Short mmCIF file of C-alpha atoms in Angstrom, two decimals:
data_model
loop_
_atom_site.label_atom_id
_atom_site.label_comp_id
_atom_site.label_asym_id
_atom_site.label_seq_id
_atom_site.Cartn_x
_atom_site.Cartn_y
_atom_site.Cartn_z
CA MET F 1 -24.19 -16.85 5.02
CA PRO F 2 -26.54 -14.85 2.73
CA THR F 3 -26.75 -16.11 -0.85
CA ALA F 4 -26.11 -12.59 -2.20
CA ILE F 5 -22.67 -12.29 -0.58
CA LEU F 6 -21.78 -15.90 -1.47
CA ARG F 7 -22.54 -15.12 -5.10
CA ARG F 8 -20.34 -12.01 -5.07
CA ILE F 9 -17.44 -13.84 -3.42
CA ALA F 10 -17.78 -16.74 -5.88
CA ILE F 11 -17.65 -14.37 -8.87
CA CYS F 12 -14.48 -12.74 -7.55
CA LEU F 13 -12.84 -16.12 -6.95
CA LEU F 14 -13.77 -17.32 -10.44
CA ILE F 15 -12.22 -14.21 -11.96
CA ALA F 16 -9.03 -14.74 -9.94
CA ALA F 17 -8.84 -18.50 -10.59
CA PRO F 18 -7.05 -18.40 -14.01
CA ALA F 19 -4.21 -16.28 -12.58
CA VAL F 20 -3.79 -18.60 -9.59
CA VAL F 21 -3.69 -21.64 -11.90
CA LEU F 22 -1.13 -19.95 -14.16
CA ARG F 23 1.11 -19.10 -11.20
CA VAL F 24 0.87 -22.50 -9.54
CA THR F 25 1.47 -24.47 -12.74
CA GLY F 26 4.15 -22.10 -14.04
CA VAL F 27 2.48 -21.84 -17.46
CA GLU F 28 3.52 -18.74 -19.43
CA LEU F 29 1.29 -16.94 -21.91
CA ALA F 30 1.74 -13.93 -24.18
CA PRO F 31 2.55 -10.83 -22.08
CA VAL F 32 -0.78 -9.14 -22.85
CA LEU F 33 -2.77 -12.25 -21.85
CA GLU F 34 -0.78 -12.51 -18.62
CA LEU F 35 -1.38 -8.82 -17.97
CA LEU F 36 -5.14 -9.27 -18.34
CA SER F 37 -5.22 -12.48 -16.27
CA TYR F 38 -3.15 -11.24 -13.36
CA GLY F 39 -4.68 -7.77 -13.54
CA ALA F 40 -8.18 -9.23 -13.33
CA ALA F 41 -7.12 -11.32 -10.33
CA ILE F 42 -5.77 -8.27 -8.51
CA VAL F 43 -8.99 -6.31 -9.19
CA ALA F 44 -11.15 -9.22 -7.98
CA ALA F 45 -9.01 -9.67 -4.86
CA ALA F 46 -9.10 -5.93 -4.23
CA PHE F 47 -12.90 -6.06 -4.16
CA LEU F 48 -12.82 -8.90 -1.60
CA LEU F 49 -10.26 -6.94 0.40
CA ALA F 50 -12.29 -3.73 0.33
CA TRP F 51 -15.54 -5.47 1.34
CA ALA F 52 -13.87 -7.25 4.24
CA ALA F 53 -12.01 -4.16 5.40
CA GLU F 54 -15.16 -2.04 5.33
CA ALA F 55 -17.14 -4.68 7.24
CA ALA F 56 -14.35 -4.86 9.83
CA GLN F 57 -15.36 -1.36 10.92
CA LYS F 58 -18.27 -3.00 12.71
CA ASP F 59 -15.76 -4.35 15.23
CA ILE F 60 -13.19 -1.52 15.01
CA SER F 61 -15.01 1.78 15.33
CA GLY F 62 -13.98 5.37 14.86
CA ALA F 63 -11.24 7.18 12.97
CA LEU F 64 -8.74 4.36 13.53
CA ALA F 65 -10.99 2.13 11.43
CA ILE F 66 -10.99 4.74 8.66
CA ALA F 67 -7.19 4.88 8.65
CA LEU F 68 -6.89 1.07 8.65
CA LEU F 69 -9.52 0.76 5.93
CA ALA F 70 -7.61 3.20 3.74
CA LEU F 71 -4.39 1.24 4.40
CA ILE F 72 -5.91 -2.14 3.52
CA ALA F 73 -7.70 -0.75 0.47
CA VAL F 74 -4.39 0.24 -1.15
CA LEU F 75 -2.64 -3.06 -0.36
CA PRO F 76 -2.78 -4.17 -4.03
CA GLU F 77 -0.92 -1.01 -5.01
CA TYR F 78 1.67 -1.60 -2.29
CA ALA F 79 2.33 -5.12 -3.52
CA VAL F 80 3.06 -4.03 -7.10
CA ASP F 81 4.99 -0.88 -6.18
CA LEU F 82 7.22 -2.57 -3.60
CA TYR F 83 8.01 -5.36 -6.05
CA TYR F 84 9.47 -2.83 -8.48
CA ALA F 85 11.45 -1.18 -5.67
CA PHE F 86 12.74 -4.58 -4.49
CA ARG F 87 13.70 -5.63 -8.00
CA SER F 88 15.48 -2.33 -8.62
CA GLY F 89 17.96 -3.28 -5.90
CA SER F 90 19.51 -5.88 -8.20
CA ASP F 91 18.40 -4.67 -11.64
CA PRO F 92 18.97 -0.97 -12.47
CA ASP F 93 16.50 -1.24 -15.38
CA TYR F 94 13.69 -1.26 -12.81
CA LEU F 95 14.78 1.92 -11.06
CA HIS F 96 12.56 4.20 -13.12
CA PHE F 97 9.54 1.97 -12.39
CA ALA F 98 10.08 1.98 -8.63
CA ALA F 99 8.12 5.14 -7.88
CA ALA F 100 6.08 5.37 -11.08
CA ASN F 101 3.17 3.39 -9.66
CA MET F 102 3.13 5.59 -6.54
CA THR F 103 3.07 8.92 -8.37
CA GLY F 104 0.39 7.68 -10.75
CA SER F 105 -1.90 6.30 -8.04
CA ASN F 106 -1.37 9.41 -5.90
CA ARG F 107 -2.42 11.76 -8.68
CA LEU F 108 -5.26 9.46 -9.76
CA LEU F 109 -6.64 9.49 -6.22
CA LEU F 110 -6.71 13.29 -5.96
CA GLY F 111 -7.26 14.26 -9.59
CA PHE F 112 -10.02 11.75 -10.28
CA GLY F 113 -11.22 10.30 -6.95
CA TRP F 114 -11.76 13.55 -5.04
CA PRO F 115 -13.70 15.32 -7.84
CA LEU F 116 -15.74 12.17 -8.52
CA VAL F 117 -16.94 12.03 -4.91
CA VAL F 118 -17.72 15.76 -4.75
CA ILE F 119 -19.68 15.84 -8.00
CA ILE F 120 -21.71 12.73 -7.13
CA ALA F 121 -22.45 14.04 -3.62
CA LEU F 122 -23.57 17.42 -4.94
CA LEU F 123 -25.76 15.87 -7.65
CA VAL F 124 -27.44 13.73 -4.99
CA ALA F 125 -27.85 16.82 -2.78
CA ARG F 126 -29.33 18.77 -5.72
CA ARG F 127 -31.88 16.01 -6.35
CA MET F 128 -32.85 15.98 -2.68
CA ALA F 129 -33.13 19.79 -2.70
CA LYS F 130 -35.56 19.69 -5.62
CA ARG F 131 -37.63 17.05 -3.87
CA THR F 132 -37.80 19.00 -0.61
CA LYS F 133 -37.80 22.46 -2.28
CA SER F 134 -34.80 23.50 -0.19
CA PRO F 135 -31.89 25.72 -1.35
CA VAL F 136 -29.52 24.18 -3.92
CA GLN F 137 -26.22 23.15 -2.37
CA HIS F 138 -22.93 24.02 -4.08
CA SER F 139 -20.27 22.69 -1.67
CA LEU F 140 -19.50 19.48 0.15
CA CYS F 141 -18.87 20.08 3.84
CA LEU F 142 -16.09 18.18 5.61
CA ASP F 143 -16.38 17.52 9.32
CA SER F 144 -14.17 19.56 11.65
CA GLY F 145 -12.47 16.33 12.72
CA SER F 146 -11.08 16.04 9.17
CA ARG F 147 -8.59 18.78 10.05
CA MET F 148 -6.30 16.15 11.56
CA ASP F 149 -6.07 14.15 8.32
CA ILE F 150 -5.67 17.32 6.27
CA GLY F 151 -3.03 18.57 8.68
CA PHE F 152 -0.98 15.40 8.26
CA LEU F 153 -1.40 15.64 4.49
CA VAL F 154 -0.18 19.26 4.49
CA ILE F 155 2.93 18.27 6.47
CA LEU F 156 3.63 15.30 4.19
CA GLY F 157 2.99 17.37 1.07
CA VAL F 158 5.56 19.97 2.15
CA ILE F 159 8.08 17.29 3.15
CA ALA F 160 7.62 15.65 -0.27
CA PHE F 161 9.39 18.58 -1.94
CA ALA F 162 12.60 17.38 -0.29
CA ILE F 163 12.59 14.30 -2.54
CA PRO F 164 13.27 16.20 -5.80
CA LEU F 165 15.90 18.27 -3.99
CA LEU F 166 17.67 15.15 -2.72
CA ASP F 167 17.48 13.40 -6.13
CA SER F 168 16.64 10.22 -4.18
CA ILE F 169 14.65 8.78 -1.31
CA PRO F 170 17.25 7.99 1.38
CA ILE F 171 16.43 5.17 3.74
CA TRP F 172 16.60 7.56 6.72
CA PHE F 173 14.04 9.78 4.98
CA GLY F 174 11.81 6.78 4.33
CA SER F 175 12.08 5.72 7.97
CA ALA F 176 11.00 9.20 9.06
CA LEU F 177 7.94 8.98 6.79
CA ILE F 178 7.00 5.62 8.32
CA LEU F 179 7.26 7.17 11.78
CA ILE F 180 4.89 9.91 10.65
CA PHE F 181 2.47 7.21 9.51
CA ALA F 182 2.74 5.55 12.94
CA ALA F 183 1.99 8.91 14.56
CA TYR F 184 -1.00 9.30 12.25
CA LEU F 185 -2.40 5.91 13.29
CA TRP F 186 -1.84 6.76 16.95
CA ARG F 187 -3.66 10.08 16.62
CA ALA F 188 -6.47 8.41 14.68
CA GLY F 189 -6.84 5.91 17.52
CA GLN F 190 -7.05 8.75 20.04
CA SER F 191 -9.79 10.39 18.00
CA ALA F 192 -11.80 7.20 17.63
CA GLY F 193 -15.35 7.45 18.90
CA ASP F 194 -18.23 5.06 19.54
CA GLU F 195 -20.52 6.22 16.75
CA GLU F 196 -22.39 3.59 14.78
CA GLU F 197 -21.02 3.09 11.28
CA GLU F 198 -23.23 2.85 8.20
CA PHE F 199 -22.54 0.24 5.55
CA VAL F 200 -23.48 -0.24 1.91
CA GLY F 201 -23.43 -3.05 -0.64
CA ALA F 202 -21.52 -6.24 0.12
CA ALA F 203 -20.19 -4.87 3.40
CA ALA F 204 -23.75 -4.39 4.65
CA LEU F 205 -24.51 -8.04 3.89
CA ILE F 206 -21.45 -9.16 5.85
CA VAL F 207 -22.24 -6.89 8.80
CA ALA F 208 -25.75 -8.36 9.01
CA MET F 209 -24.30 -11.79 9.84
CA PRO F 210 -24.05 -13.06 13.43
CA GLN F 211 -20.91 -11.76 15.12
CA LYS F 212 -18.92 -15.02 15.10
CA VAL F 213 -19.77 -15.84 11.48
CA ARG F 214 -19.04 -12.25 10.45
CA ARG F 215 -15.60 -12.21 12.02
CA ILE F 216 -14.64 -15.57 10.53
CA THR F 217 -15.87 -14.42 7.12
CA VAL F 218 -13.93 -11.15 7.32
CA ILE F 219 -10.71 -12.91 8.34
CA LEU F 220 -11.03 -15.52 5.58
CA MET F 221 -11.73 -12.85 2.96
CA LEU F 222 -8.72 -10.82 4.09
CA VAL F 223 -6.42 -13.86 4.04
CA VAL F 224 -7.63 -15.18 0.67
CA SER F 225 -7.55 -11.79 -1.04
CA ALA F 226 -4.09 -11.01 0.33
CA ALA F 227 -2.84 -14.40 -0.90
CA ILE F 228 -4.23 -13.75 -4.40
CA ILE F 229 -2.67 -10.29 -4.49
CA LEU F 230 0.74 -11.50 -3.33
CA THR F 231 0.60 -14.40 -5.80
CA SER F 232 -0.29 -12.12 -8.71
CA ALA F 233 1.80 -9.02 -7.92
CA GLU F 234 5.13 -10.19 -9.37
CA PRO F 235 3.84 -11.66 -12.66
CA PHE F 236 1.49 -8.71 -13.10
CA ALA F 237 4.35 -6.25 -12.63
CA GLU F 238 6.53 -8.16 -15.10
CA ALA F 239 3.66 -8.47 -17.59
CA LEU F 240 3.15 -4.70 -17.50
CA VAL F 241 6.72 -4.09 -18.64
CA ALA F 242 6.70 -6.91 -21.19
CA SER F 243 3.33 -5.82 -22.63
CA GLY F 244 4.61 -2.33 -23.21
CA GLU F 245 7.59 -3.67 -25.13
CA SER F 246 5.52 -6.13 -27.20
CA LEU F 247 2.85 -3.56 -28.08
CA GLY F 248 5.28 -0.74 -28.74
CA LEU F 249 3.82 1.30 -25.86
CA ASP F 250 5.63 3.22 -23.15
CA SER F 251 6.11 0.70 -20.32
CA TYR F 252 6.49 3.57 -17.87
CA PHE F 253 3.01 4.81 -18.84
CA LEU F 254 1.47 1.37 -18.23
CA VAL F 255 3.19 1.00 -14.87
CA GLN F 256 2.18 4.49 -13.80
CA TRP F 257 -1.48 4.41 -14.81
CA PHE F 258 -2.77 0.94 -15.68
CA ALA F 259 -1.70 -0.72 -12.41
CA PRO F 260 -3.14 2.02 -10.12
CA LEU F 261 -6.39 2.08 -12.10
CA ALA F 262 -6.77 -1.68 -11.52
CA SER F 263 -5.79 -1.67 -7.85
CA GLU F 264 -7.83 1.40 -6.85
CA ALA F 265 -11.01 0.61 -8.79
CA PRO F 266 -12.74 -0.96 -5.73
CA GLU F 267 -11.85 2.02 -3.56
CA PHE F 268 -13.36 4.44 -6.08
CA ILE F 269 -16.50 2.33 -6.42
CA ILE F 270 -17.00 2.14 -2.64
CA ALA F 271 -16.42 5.90 -2.30
CA ALA F 272 -18.93 6.54 -5.09
CA MET F 273 -21.48 4.30 -3.33
CA PHE F 274 -21.06 6.31 -0.13
CA ALA F 275 -21.54 9.56 -2.07
CA LEU F 276 -24.64 8.20 -3.81
CA ARG F 277 -26.18 7.54 -0.39
CA GLY F 278 -25.56 11.14 0.68
CA MET F 279 -22.45 10.22 2.69
CA GLY F 280 -19.97 12.38 0.80
CA GLY F 281 -18.02 13.16 3.97
CA ALA F 282 -17.40 9.45 4.59
CA ALA F 283 -16.24 8.97 1.00
CA ILE F 284 -13.86 11.92 0.87
CA GLY F 285 -12.57 11.07 4.37
CA THR F 286 -11.45 7.63 3.22
CA LEU F 287 -9.75 9.06 0.10
CA ILE F 288 -7.92 11.69 2.16
CA ALA F 289 -6.70 8.95 4.52
CA SER F 290 -5.45 7.00 1.49
CA LYS F 291 -3.41 10.03 0.42
CA VAL F 292 -1.82 10.18 3.87
CA ASN F 293 -0.97 6.47 3.62
CA GLN F 294 0.62 6.88 0.19
CA TRP F 295 2.79 9.85 1.12
CA SER F 296 3.94 8.27 4.39
CA LEU F 297 3.98 4.47 4.51
CA LEU F 298 4.21 3.75 0.78
CA VAL F 299 6.89 6.31 -0.10
CA GLY F 300 8.76 5.46 3.10
CA SER F 301 8.77 1.76 2.26
CA LEU F 302 10.26 2.18 -1.24
CA PRO F 303 13.91 2.74 -0.18
CA ILE F 304 13.62 -0.07 2.38
CA ALA F 305 12.38 -2.48 -0.31
CA HIS F 306 15.18 -1.27 -2.61
CA PHE F 307 17.76 -1.96 0.10
CA ALA F 308 16.24 -5.38 0.85
CA GLY F 309 16.57 -6.23 -2.84
CA GLY F 310 20.31 -5.61 -2.78
CA GLY F 311 20.42 -1.86 -3.42
CA GLY F 312 22.10 0.95 -1.52
CA LEU F 313 20.89 3.05 1.40
CA GLY F 314 18.63 5.13 -0.79
CA LEU F 315 16.40 4.80 -3.85
CA PRO F 316 17.98 6.92 -6.61
CA LEU F 317 15.66 8.86 -8.91
CA ASP F 318 16.27 9.81 -12.52
CA GLY F 319 15.18 13.06 -14.12
CA ARG F 320 11.74 11.76 -15.10
CA GLN F 321 11.04 10.52 -11.57
CA ILE F 322 12.07 13.87 -10.08
CA GLU F 323 9.65 15.66 -12.43
CA GLU F 324 6.87 13.22 -11.53
CA PHE F 325 7.42 13.70 -7.79
CA THR F 326 7.38 17.49 -8.22
CA LEU F 327 4.15 17.29 -10.20
CA THR F 328 2.59 15.00 -7.59
CA ALA F 329 3.69 17.17 -4.66
CA THR F 330 2.32 20.39 -6.18
CA GLN F 331 -0.99 18.64 -6.91
CA THR F 332 -1.17 17.49 -3.28
CA ILE F 333 -0.57 21.01 -1.94
CA LEU F 334 -3.21 22.37 -4.34
CA GLY F 335 -5.70 19.75 -3.15
CA VAL F 336 -5.23 20.48 0.53
CA ALA F 337 -5.25 24.24 -0.10
CA ILE F 338 -8.69 23.86 -1.70
CA ILE F 339 -10.17 21.96 1.27
CA LEU F 340 -8.44 23.87 4.10
CA ALA F 341 -11.71 25.63 4.91
CA LEU F 342 -13.47 22.23 5.15
CA ARG F 343 -15.60 23.03 2.10
CA PHE F 344 -15.19 21.48 -1.34
CA HIS F 345 -16.94 23.56 -4.02
CA TRP F 346 -17.86 21.96 -7.33
CA ALA F 347 -15.78 24.46 -9.37
CA PRO F 348 -12.39 23.61 -7.79
CA ALA F 349 -13.34 19.92 -8.03
CA LEU F 350 -13.81 20.25 -11.78
CA GLY F 351 -10.60 22.26 -11.95
CA LEU F 352 -8.64 19.46 -10.26
CA ALA F 353 -10.10 16.95 -12.70
CA ALA F 354 -9.21 19.19 -15.67
CA LEU F 355 -5.60 19.62 -14.52
CA PHE F 356 -5.39 15.86 -14.03
CA GLY F 357 -6.62 15.28 -17.58
CA VAL F 358 -4.19 17.79 -19.07
CA GLN F 359 -1.16 15.86 -17.82
CA PHE F 360 -1.89 13.01 -20.24
CA PHE F 361 -1.11 15.41 -23.07
CA VAL F 362 2.06 16.65 -21.36
CA THR F 363 4.88 14.34 -22.39
CA ASP F 364 8.05 16.38 -22.01
CA THR F 365 10.07 17.98 -19.23
CA SER F 366 9.06 21.58 -19.97
CA GLY F 367 5.38 20.62 -20.02
CA ARG F 368 5.58 18.89 -16.63
CA CYS F 369 7.46 21.86 -15.18
CA ILE F 370 4.84 24.32 -16.49
CA LEU F 371 1.99 22.20 -15.10
CA SER F 372 3.75 21.97 -11.74
CA ALA F 373 4.16 25.75 -11.71
CA ILE F 374 0.45 26.27 -12.53
CA GLN F 375 -0.55 23.97 -9.68
CA ALA F 376 1.82 25.73 -7.29
CA VAL F 377 0.47 29.19 -8.21
CA LEU F 378 -3.13 28.02 -7.79
CA ALA F 379 -2.20 26.49 -4.44
CA ILE F 380 -0.80 29.83 -3.28
CA VAL F 381 -4.03 31.57 -4.35
CA PHE F 382 -6.18 29.15 -2.34
CA LEU F 383 -3.81 29.35 0.64
CA ILE F 384 -4.25 33.13 0.64
CA LEU F 385 -8.03 32.77 0.40
CA HIS F 386 -8.04 30.24 3.26
CA ARG F 387 -5.21 31.79 5.27
CA ALA F 388 -7.32 31.83 8.45
CA ASP F 389 -7.48 28.01 8.32
CA ILE F 390 -3.76 27.34 7.83
CA LEU F 391 -2.65 27.46 11.49
CA PRO F 392 -5.64 25.46 12.85
CA THR F 393 -4.96 22.79 10.21
CA LEU F 394 -1.24 22.59 10.94
CA ALA F 395 -1.97 22.40 14.67
CA ALA F 396 -4.66 19.70 14.32
CA PRO F 397 -2.25 16.70 14.25
CA PHE F 398 -0.70 17.86 17.54
CA ARG F 399 -3.89 18.90 19.35
CA ARG F 400 -5.75 16.77 21.84
CA PRO F 401 -8.95 15.38 20.31
CA GLN F 402 -12.03 17.37 21.31
CA ALA F 403 -15.69 16.57 21.25
CA ASP F 404 -17.36 17.10 17.90
CA PHE F 405 -20.55 19.14 18.21
CA GLY F 406 -22.95 17.99 15.55
CA GLY F 407 -20.36 17.35 12.89
CA SER F 408 -19.98 21.00 11.85
CA ASP F 409 -17.05 23.30 12.01
CA ILE F 410 -17.56 26.12 14.49
CA THR F 411 -16.74 28.77 11.90
CA GLU F 412 -19.62 27.57 9.77
CA ALA F 413 -22.00 27.56 12.72
CA ALA F 414 -21.11 31.20 13.33
CA GLU F 415 -21.94 32.17 9.75
CA PRO F 416 -25.53 31.08 9.04
CA ASN F 417 -25.79 33.25 5.93
CA ARG F 418 -22.93 31.54 4.16
CA GLU F 419 -23.91 29.60 1.03
CA SER F 420 -25.68 26.32 1.52
CA ILE F 421 -23.29 23.47 2.16
CA ALA F 422 -23.79 19.85 1.20
CA THR F 423 -23.26 18.06 4.49
CA ALA F 424 -21.92 14.56 4.77
CA SER F 425 -25.10 13.17 6.29
CA SER F 426 -28.19 14.39 8.09
CA ASP F 427 -27.38 12.06 10.98
CA PRO F 428 -24.62 13.54 13.15
CA ASN F 429 -23.63 10.05 14.26
CA SER F 430 -23.18 8.66 10.78
CA PRO F 431 -19.68 7.91 9.46
CA GLY F 432 -19.96 10.89 7.15
CA ALA F 433 -20.67 13.21 10.07
CA ARG F 434 -17.47 12.59 11.95
CA ARG F 435 -14.18 11.76 10.34
CA ALA F 436 -10.75 11.37 11.91
#
């Protein structure tokens, strides 16, 4: 095994070691110290998990690998979120935490992750344009195959508005969302191709190993990281609540934002690395798949975990949760409305980031309602602008997969005078040139 990857794995294990020792010995520290210890362990394990999952694409090719990678990458978030939902079944005080982590991570992914990838990819494209004296590029181009992922996300985003109307997430509703996720995986498997993936960082070091050693390494990394995450999830979740109380901070705020920031840090770093290498399509494709996972499997699992913990046949939501779901759903619809035409311009990307930042200054019901309304109005504007792409996108999840000609959407090929687009990669067989 290369020394470079051994060193990285060793660093992650050393960071996670204090939390494992604390859990095994049963030693209790001050809430803030426990929060830092278990939080660091989850971040370290998430890096191991992300590296192993990305390297696994060497043996599982195509869009199915992208969907599975996005699923595995958010496993730390699932562990923490489902713990709160499970605990809420027997302790009503945890009800308002049950979906807080989900809404926070969902909005973080779109409001911060998507713009981050677009801006990095366009800056890289601008630098390349100056070097080659080619036209400056102002938009990131998504592959036509991305319509399937976007189509699923549109459907899930619309369905999500039923949650505020129902004032809960019934277990039958959650089961339907899980079925949608199963359909998504099935369709991703149908669309899978034989193109050669491109790897960066630690994943590239793992992929370079002999096949047998690589597979053993990937399996061990997945098992060890999952064990660390499952060991740390419960005390980390409890420490979040206790730290808020001891520091005089809003525990809901910590649960909603601190936990997702820790669990999704590796995913953002990997996406940024892809974008830095000119593979913006690969990066945004993974983040879109993560959004599909969150709105389907994660939300669908919450009422089931609540029921398993001793609760009823639905996860009840209070007024704050209903507002948060509405805000998250309108942001999702705005995001997909922006990328319906398979182009992500830098201006809407900055706009998404600005709206995401504004919500941290919105602390009351009227403010959240106004922000939701602004997002909904903007979504309608973009839907009107991209109205020609609505039906093809909605039909994409139900269409038979077709051959992808050169990684470009046919409408763009027919309009050569349209503004220069930042493509995912110059190689049509790269992971950024064909997604989902």
